[in-house]
Short mmCIF file of C-alpha atoms in Angstrom, two decimals:
data_model
loop_
_atom_site.label_atom_id
_atom_site.label_comp_id
_atom_site.label_asym_id
_atom_site.label_seq_id
_atom_site.Cartn_x
_atom_site.Cartn_y
_atom_site.Cartn_z
CA UNK A 1 91.60 104.46 143.07
CA UNK A 2 93.12 107.62 141.70
CA UNK A 3 95.29 106.49 138.72
CA UNK A 4 94.01 108.95 136.20
CA UNK A 5 97.64 110.43 135.67
CA UNK A 6 98.69 107.25 134.58
CA UNK A 7 96.16 106.58 131.81
CA UNK A 8 96.83 107.96 128.28
CA UNK A 9 95.48 107.66 124.94
CA UNK A 10 98.47 109.09 123.44
CA UNK A 11 100.56 106.19 122.14
CA UNK A 12 103.75 108.07 121.98
CA UNK A 13 103.61 108.57 125.66
CA UNK A 14 102.61 105.33 126.84
CA UNK A 15 104.88 102.64 128.21
CA UNK A 16 102.77 99.83 127.98
CA UNK A 17 99.31 98.74 126.25
CA UNK A 18 96.90 97.07 128.72
CA UNK A 19 94.26 94.57 127.83
CA UNK A 20 91.97 95.95 130.54
CA UNK A 21 89.20 93.39 130.47
CA UNK A 22 91.85 90.66 130.65
CA UNK A 23 93.29 92.24 133.91
CA UNK A 24 90.11 93.38 135.52
CA UNK A 25 88.31 89.96 135.03
CA UNK A 26 91.30 87.96 135.88
CA UNK A 27 90.04 86.24 139.19
CA UNK A 28 93.46 84.70 139.69
CA UNK A 29 94.79 88.16 140.55
CA UNK A 30 94.69 89.47 144.18
CA UNK A 31 90.76 88.80 145.07
CA UNK A 32 88.31 86.19 144.21
CA UNK A 33 85.70 88.53 142.63
CA UNK A 34 84.91 87.68 139.01
CA UNK A 35 85.60 91.43 138.12
CA UNK A 36 87.50 93.94 140.14
CA UNK A 37 88.70 97.41 139.12
CA UNK A 38 91.35 97.29 141.85
CA UNK A 39 93.37 94.91 139.86
CA UNK A 40 94.14 97.80 137.52
CA UNK A 41 95.08 99.91 140.20
CA UNK A 42 97.39 97.35 141.58
CA UNK A 43 98.69 96.85 138.25
CA UNK A 44 99.78 100.49 137.78
CA UNK A 45 101.35 100.28 141.28
CA UNK A 46 103.26 97.30 140.26
CA UNK A 47 104.44 98.84 137.04
CA UNK A 48 105.82 101.81 139.00
CA UNK A 49 108.03 99.21 140.83
CA UNK A 50 108.69 97.03 137.78
CA UNK A 51 109.99 100.18 135.74
CA UNK A 52 111.26 102.34 138.75
CA UNK A 53 109.17 105.11 137.23
CA UNK A 54 106.47 106.93 139.24
CA UNK A 55 105.31 108.43 136.27
CA UNK A 56 104.59 105.33 134.25
CA UNK A 57 101.72 105.48 131.68
CA UNK A 58 99.31 102.87 130.29
CA UNK A 59 97.31 102.95 127.12
CA UNK A 60 94.26 100.85 128.35
CA UNK A 61 91.77 99.35 125.88
CA UNK A 62 88.46 98.10 127.40
CA UNK A 63 85.80 95.96 126.07
CA UNK A 64 82.47 97.84 126.19
CA UNK A 65 80.81 95.08 128.15
CA UNK A 66 83.17 95.79 131.34
CA UNK A 67 81.36 99.19 131.68
CA UNK A 68 78.09 97.39 132.44
CA UNK A 69 79.58 94.38 134.15
CA UNK A 70 77.33 93.46 137.19
CA UNK A 71 80.36 91.91 139.04
CA UNK A 72 81.75 95.35 139.41
CA UNK A 73 80.34 97.82 142.06
CA UNK A 74 78.29 100.85 140.83
CA UNK A 75 81.25 102.95 142.03
CA UNK A 76 83.69 100.89 139.86
CA UNK A 77 81.33 101.22 136.90
CA UNK A 78 81.02 104.87 137.51
CA UNK A 79 84.87 105.26 137.56
CA UNK A 80 85.17 103.42 134.35
CA UNK A 81 82.64 105.62 132.78
CA UNK A 82 84.23 108.67 133.98
CA UNK A 83 87.57 107.71 132.51
CA UNK A 84 86.08 106.81 129.18
CA UNK A 85 84.29 110.32 129.11
CA UNK A 86 87.36 112.13 129.88
CA UNK A 87 89.43 110.53 127.15
CA UNK A 88 91.63 108.35 129.40
CA UNK A 89 90.75 104.92 128.25
CA UNK A 90 89.61 103.64 124.91
CA UNK A 91 86.38 101.45 124.96
CA UNK A 92 85.44 99.25 122.12
CA UNK A 93 82.91 96.48 121.57
CA UNK A 94 85.84 93.98 121.38
CA UNK A 95 89.27 95.13 122.61
CA UNK A 96 91.61 92.50 120.94
CA UNK A 97 91.94 93.70 117.47
CA UNK A 98 92.87 97.20 118.74
CA UNK A 99 95.29 95.88 121.19
CA UNK A 100 97.18 94.19 118.46
CA UNK A 101 96.95 97.02 116.06
CA UNK A 102 98.50 99.24 118.58
CA UNK A 103 101.27 96.87 119.24
CA UNK A 104 101.67 96.38 115.54
CA UNK A 105 102.54 100.21 115.06
CA UNK A 106 104.10 101.20 118.29
CA UNK A 107 106.06 98.21 119.35
CA UNK A 108 104.88 98.80 123.03
CA UNK A 109 104.73 95.86 125.38
CA UNK A 110 101.33 94.18 125.80
CA UNK A 111 99.78 93.32 129.30
CA UNK A 112 97.59 90.19 128.74
CA UNK A 113 97.24 86.72 129.29
CA UNK A 114 95.14 86.28 126.01
CA UNK A 115 96.62 83.91 123.24
CA UNK A 116 94.54 85.91 120.68
CA UNK A 117 93.99 82.91 118.79
CA UNK A 118 91.41 84.27 116.28
CA UNK A 119 94.09 86.63 115.15
CA UNK A 120 97.03 84.57 114.47
CA UNK A 121 96.20 84.74 110.62
CA UNK A 122 95.60 88.52 110.57
CA UNK A 123 99.06 89.01 112.39
CA UNK A 124 101.55 86.26 111.56
CA UNK A 125 103.98 87.75 114.11
CA UNK A 126 102.01 86.55 116.93
CA UNK A 127 102.61 82.86 116.77
CA UNK A 128 105.49 81.93 119.21
CA UNK A 129 106.29 85.60 119.75
CA UNK A 130 108.60 85.97 122.86
CA UNK A 131 109.02 89.67 123.13
CA UNK A 132 105.78 91.54 122.82
CA UNK A 133 103.75 90.28 125.74
CA UNK A 134 103.72 90.32 129.63
CA UNK A 135 101.45 88.21 131.97
CA UNK A 136 100.32 89.97 135.13
CA UNK A 137 100.83 88.11 138.34
CA UNK A 138 100.05 88.92 142.38
CA UNK A 139 102.84 89.80 144.51
CA UNK A 140 102.89 90.45 148.07
CA UNK A 141 101.95 93.82 149.30
CA UNK A 142 98.59 93.94 147.28
CA UNK A 143 100.29 94.72 143.82
CA UNK A 144 100.38 93.12 140.69
CA UNK A 145 103.69 92.78 138.53
CA UNK A 146 104.51 91.51 135.17
CA UNK A 147 106.72 88.81 133.52
CA UNK A 148 107.49 87.99 129.95
CA UNK A 149 105.47 85.29 128.24
CA UNK A 150 105.46 83.40 124.94
CA UNK A 151 102.44 83.16 122.76
CA UNK A 152 101.71 79.59 122.18
CA UNK A 153 101.89 78.19 118.65
CA UNK A 154 98.37 77.22 117.77
CA UNK A 155 97.43 74.20 115.48
CA UNK A 156 95.18 75.19 112.50
CA UNK A 157 92.17 73.72 114.14
CA UNK A 158 92.74 75.60 117.44
CA UNK A 159 92.79 79.05 115.29
CA UNK A 160 89.56 77.94 113.46
CA UNK A 161 87.70 77.45 116.63
CA UNK A 162 88.94 80.82 117.95
CA UNK A 163 87.82 82.57 115.06
CA UNK A 164 84.47 80.85 115.24
CA UNK A 165 84.25 81.85 118.93
CA UNK A 166 84.77 85.64 118.12
CA UNK A 167 82.03 85.27 115.52
CA UNK A 168 79.67 83.75 117.86
CA UNK A 169 80.56 86.40 120.58
CA UNK A 170 79.83 89.24 118.10
CA UNK A 171 76.54 87.73 117.52
CA UNK A 172 75.53 87.24 121.07
CA UNK A 173 75.89 83.52 120.89
CA UNK A 174 78.78 82.81 122.99
CA UNK A 175 79.34 83.22 126.69
CA UNK A 176 83.20 83.65 127.09
CA UNK A 177 83.10 82.91 130.88
CA UNK A 178 80.39 80.23 131.43
CA UNK A 179 78.49 78.20 129.00
CA UNK A 180 80.58 78.47 125.80
CA UNK A 181 78.47 78.47 122.51
CA UNK A 182 74.78 78.65 122.73
CA UNK A 183 74.12 75.35 121.17
CA UNK A 184 70.46 75.27 122.32
CA UNK A 185 70.18 78.03 119.54
CA UNK A 186 72.89 77.20 117.14
CA UNK A 187 71.42 73.69 116.71
CA UNK A 188 68.08 74.93 115.69
CA UNK A 189 66.88 75.83 111.99
CA UNK A 190 65.55 79.42 111.83
CA UNK A 191 63.36 81.23 109.23
CA UNK A 192 63.06 85.05 108.58
CA UNK A 193 59.34 86.43 108.33
CA UNK A 194 60.78 88.59 105.53
CA UNK A 195 59.88 86.83 102.35
CA UNK A 196 62.86 85.69 100.42
CA UNK A 197 65.35 86.56 102.96
CA UNK A 198 68.73 85.60 101.47
CA UNK A 199 70.20 84.84 104.94
CA UNK A 200 67.56 82.54 106.30
CA UNK A 201 66.11 80.92 103.26
CA UNK A 202 67.76 77.96 101.44
CA UNK A 203 71.08 78.77 103.30
CA UNK A 204 71.42 79.34 106.95
CA UNK A 205 73.29 82.22 108.29
CA UNK A 206 74.42 83.03 111.91
CA UNK A 207 71.50 84.74 113.59
CA UNK A 208 72.12 87.39 116.36
CA UNK A 209 70.88 86.94 119.99
CA UNK A 210 70.28 89.99 121.98
CA UNK A 211 68.11 90.40 125.13
CA UNK A 212 66.67 86.84 124.95
CA UNK A 213 65.56 87.41 121.23
CA UNK A 214 67.03 85.33 118.17
CA UNK A 215 66.85 87.90 115.25
CA UNK A 216 67.77 88.03 111.49
CA UNK A 217 70.88 90.27 111.23
CA UNK A 218 69.54 91.72 108.00
CA UNK A 219 66.07 92.56 108.78
CA UNK A 220 66.27 92.77 112.80
CA UNK A 221 63.05 90.59 112.86
CA UNK A 222 62.54 87.87 115.34
CA UNK A 223 63.20 84.37 113.66
CA UNK A 224 60.73 81.59 113.53
CA UNK A 225 62.04 78.46 114.97
CA UNK A 226 61.61 75.56 112.66
CA UNK A 227 63.09 72.79 114.78
CA UNK A 228 66.37 71.06 115.03
CA UNK A 229 69.14 71.58 112.72
CA UNK A 230 70.77 68.52 111.02
CA UNK A 231 74.21 68.11 112.09
CA UNK A 232 76.54 69.66 109.59
CA UNK A 233 80.30 69.61 108.84
CA UNK A 234 82.48 72.21 107.37
CA UNK A 235 85.27 71.37 104.99
CA UNK A 236 87.84 73.67 103.30
CA UNK A 237 90.22 73.33 100.44
CA UNK A 238 93.71 74.81 100.23
CA UNK A 239 95.87 75.56 97.17
CA UNK A 240 99.46 76.30 97.89
CA UNK A 241 98.60 77.22 101.79
CA UNK A 242 95.63 79.57 100.84
CA UNK A 243 92.09 78.52 101.59
CA UNK A 244 90.25 78.78 98.41
CA UNK A 245 86.84 76.95 99.28
CA UNK A 246 84.84 76.14 102.32
CA UNK A 247 81.69 74.01 101.98
CA UNK A 248 79.23 72.30 104.27
CA UNK A 249 77.65 68.93 104.15
CA UNK A 250 74.64 67.76 106.29
CA UNK A 251 74.23 64.20 107.16
CA UNK A 252 73.26 62.22 104.13
CA UNK A 253 74.98 64.66 101.83
CA UNK A 254 77.86 64.23 99.53
CA UNK A 255 79.80 66.35 96.94
CA UNK A 256 82.75 65.79 94.73
CA UNK A 257 85.86 68.08 94.64
CA UNK A 258 88.22 68.12 91.82
CA UNK A 259 89.48 70.11 88.74
CA UNK A 260 86.02 70.69 87.16
CA UNK A 261 83.37 68.28 88.56
CA UNK A 262 79.82 67.81 87.34
CA UNK A 263 76.60 68.16 89.31
CA UNK A 264 77.58 71.40 91.24
CA UNK A 265 80.82 69.73 92.81
CA UNK A 266 83.58 71.76 94.37
CA UNK A 267 85.27 72.95 91.16
CA UNK A 268 89.05 74.05 91.53
CA UNK A 269 90.24 74.81 88.08
CA UNK A 270 90.71 78.54 88.32
CA UNK A 271 92.81 78.33 91.45
CA UNK A 272 95.05 75.61 89.78
CA UNK A 273 95.92 77.68 86.71
CA UNK A 274 99.62 78.25 86.41
CA UNK A 275 100.57 75.42 89.05
CA UNK A 276 101.60 71.82 88.45
CA UNK A 277 98.46 70.63 90.13
CA UNK A 278 96.45 71.63 86.87
CA UNK A 279 97.67 68.46 85.21
CA UNK A 280 97.52 66.18 88.21
CA UNK A 281 94.11 67.00 89.99
CA UNK A 282 91.53 64.91 88.06
CA UNK A 283 88.24 66.34 86.81
CA UNK A 284 86.48 64.62 89.82
CA UNK A 285 89.08 63.75 92.33
CA UNK A 286 87.42 62.82 95.36
CA UNK A 287 83.93 62.35 96.71
CA UNK A 288 83.20 63.51 100.22
CA UNK A 289 80.19 62.27 102.00
CA UNK A 290 78.72 63.21 105.40
CA UNK A 291 77.55 60.05 107.19
CA UNK A 292 75.90 59.57 110.42
CA UNK A 293 78.96 59.51 112.47
CA UNK A 294 81.82 60.29 110.06
CA UNK A 295 82.99 62.33 107.15
CA UNK A 296 84.15 59.67 104.41
CA UNK A 297 86.53 60.47 101.56
CA UNK A 298 86.54 58.27 98.41
CA UNK A 299 89.18 58.36 95.64
CA UNK A 300 87.78 58.88 92.05
CA UNK A 301 91.06 60.05 90.45
CA UNK A 302 93.32 58.81 87.89
CA UNK A 303 96.43 60.14 89.61
CA UNK A 304 95.82 58.95 93.19
CA UNK A 305 94.72 60.32 96.34
CA UNK A 306 96.88 60.37 99.67
CA UNK A 307 95.75 61.12 103.27
CA UNK A 308 98.31 62.63 105.83
CA UNK A 309 97.45 61.73 109.39
CA UNK A 310 97.14 63.95 112.24
CA UNK A 311 100.10 65.05 114.39
CA UNK A 312 103.56 66.43 113.61
CA UNK A 313 105.10 64.51 110.76
CA UNK A 314 102.16 62.48 110.31
CA UNK A 315 102.30 59.34 108.16
CA UNK A 316 100.86 59.61 104.69
CA UNK A 317 99.12 56.74 103.24
CA UNK A 318 97.60 56.23 99.58
CA UNK A 319 94.29 55.23 98.97
CA UNK A 320 93.40 52.48 96.35
CA UNK A 321 91.30 53.34 93.64
CA UNK A 322 87.58 53.85 94.62
CA UNK A 323 88.72 53.29 98.20
CA UNK A 324 86.56 54.95 100.79
CA UNK A 325 87.97 56.03 104.24
CA UNK A 326 86.71 57.84 107.21
CA UNK A 327 88.44 61.22 107.68
CA UNK A 328 89.28 62.23 111.07
CA UNK A 329 89.87 65.72 112.32
CA UNK A 330 93.41 67.09 112.00
CA UNK A 331 93.95 64.74 108.86
CA UNK A 332 94.38 66.22 105.12
CA UNK A 333 93.48 64.60 102.04
CA UNK A 334 96.15 65.44 99.27
CA UNK A 335 94.74 65.87 95.84
CA UNK A 336 98.27 67.08 95.04
CA UNK A 337 101.46 68.23 96.97
CA UNK A 338 99.79 71.93 96.68
CA UNK A 339 96.04 71.03 97.08
CA UNK A 340 94.80 69.73 100.44
CA UNK A 341 91.25 69.14 101.73
CA UNK A 342 90.58 68.81 105.45
CA UNK A 343 87.77 69.30 107.99
CA UNK A 344 87.30 72.79 109.42
CA UNK A 345 88.11 73.37 113.20
CA UNK A 346 84.89 75.03 113.52
CA UNK A 347 82.22 73.31 115.50
CA UNK A 348 79.27 74.96 113.63
CA UNK A 349 78.95 75.50 109.93
CA UNK A 350 76.85 78.12 108.35
CA UNK A 351 76.00 78.97 104.70
CA UNK A 352 77.76 82.46 104.99
CA UNK A 353 81.09 80.92 105.95
CA UNK A 354 81.44 79.42 102.78
CA UNK A 355 84.10 81.08 100.27
CA UNK A 356 85.98 80.29 97.20
CA UNK A 357 83.31 78.25 95.38
CA UNK A 358 80.85 81.41 95.81
CA UNK A 359 83.38 83.99 96.09
CA UNK A 360 85.23 85.28 93.11
CA UNK A 361 88.05 87.15 95.04
CA UNK A 362 91.23 85.33 95.08
CA UNK A 363 93.14 84.98 98.18
CA UNK A 364 96.12 87.41 97.28
CA UNK A 365 93.27 90.18 96.59
CA UNK A 366 91.51 89.56 99.76
CA UNK A 367 94.82 89.70 101.75
CA UNK A 368 95.60 92.94 100.15
CA UNK A 369 92.31 94.31 100.88
CA UNK A 370 92.46 93.07 104.68
CA UNK A 371 96.06 95.03 105.00
CA UNK A 372 94.68 98.31 103.29
CA UNK A 373 91.65 98.05 105.80
CA UNK A 374 93.93 98.05 108.68
CA UNK A 375 95.94 101.24 108.10
CA UNK A 376 96.52 102.78 111.56
CA UNK A 377 94.34 105.41 112.83
CA UNK A 378 95.42 106.98 116.23
CA UNK A 379 92.21 106.38 117.99
CA UNK A 380 88.97 104.77 116.62
CA UNK A 381 86.79 107.04 118.97
CA UNK A 382 86.84 110.88 119.65
CA UNK A 383 87.98 111.74 123.14
CA UNK A 384 85.11 113.37 125.12
CA UNK A 385 85.63 115.93 128.00
CA UNK A 386 83.04 117.05 130.63
CA UNK A 387 80.49 119.44 129.55
#
């Protein structure tokens, strides 16, 4: 299993970027094992044939969880640790962002079957990309070769769901390989023992789950289980394509959305300034209610409300004044051509997900900050040699 000379953390000498966990844990490659380091060895051997270059080098980025994966043998885990300690592979808590960052600055091809759904907003070039990604596949002779693949164009709802999965995975509340979201924990109400905890007081943040204990991420204290959590739905408002507000409604709750609604509704005036919508969106334009089995929208406006049905080229219907209508996933409520309201693709809704109404940072500034924070750094970790 000696492929050391083919591993590098010098992006300028690498031929490929490899999403290592995606290869090692792909039980459709060569063997039926859930994790098998020999797949990486077989991939390197296949790349020699694919490139006709016996010196081919890969920049491998690995999820930290792989180093302690119980499906690997003790020798395989020791080999991974040795590669890491000798500066031959990069190990991060999650590898996806680093893989895409490296591709973004180097234009090297990426070997991975992942669609990177939770990064389509961060890296707009992902959607429908035909040039950057290769899929590994088994070939005769016990090697793994690669073929070009197309990154699927994802619907907005799919992207939101993948973003949610990433958040839950980071919090220890998602099992990527088996059960999916930990609904047994996510559908409970939790209280922090710390008095006046802002995360688990009137609102409800995402807890963390480590080694069987649910904790407050702010105070690291075990949370108190208060019982079942009422069903909630998250909705979002877009102005000219930017999400400016997210809000959640539990069963039996309702709110109004408009230019400047009363009673703590969702106010959009500051987002509408300088757009034609400022003259067309009513002070209280629509009422949104979370009922037992549906989210219901009711028109309150003077200029009318329309609903665009789900699907490509979805039909648009106009609501009658004061008409109430159930809102389905994938449908959009049009307060104006530039202003839409829809249900989030996320299955779970948390207080700390909400932006816009409680967040004074405009979308353009948020985007600029995100770009600034993603300036390329050659390696996020120091190389370590043997002592």
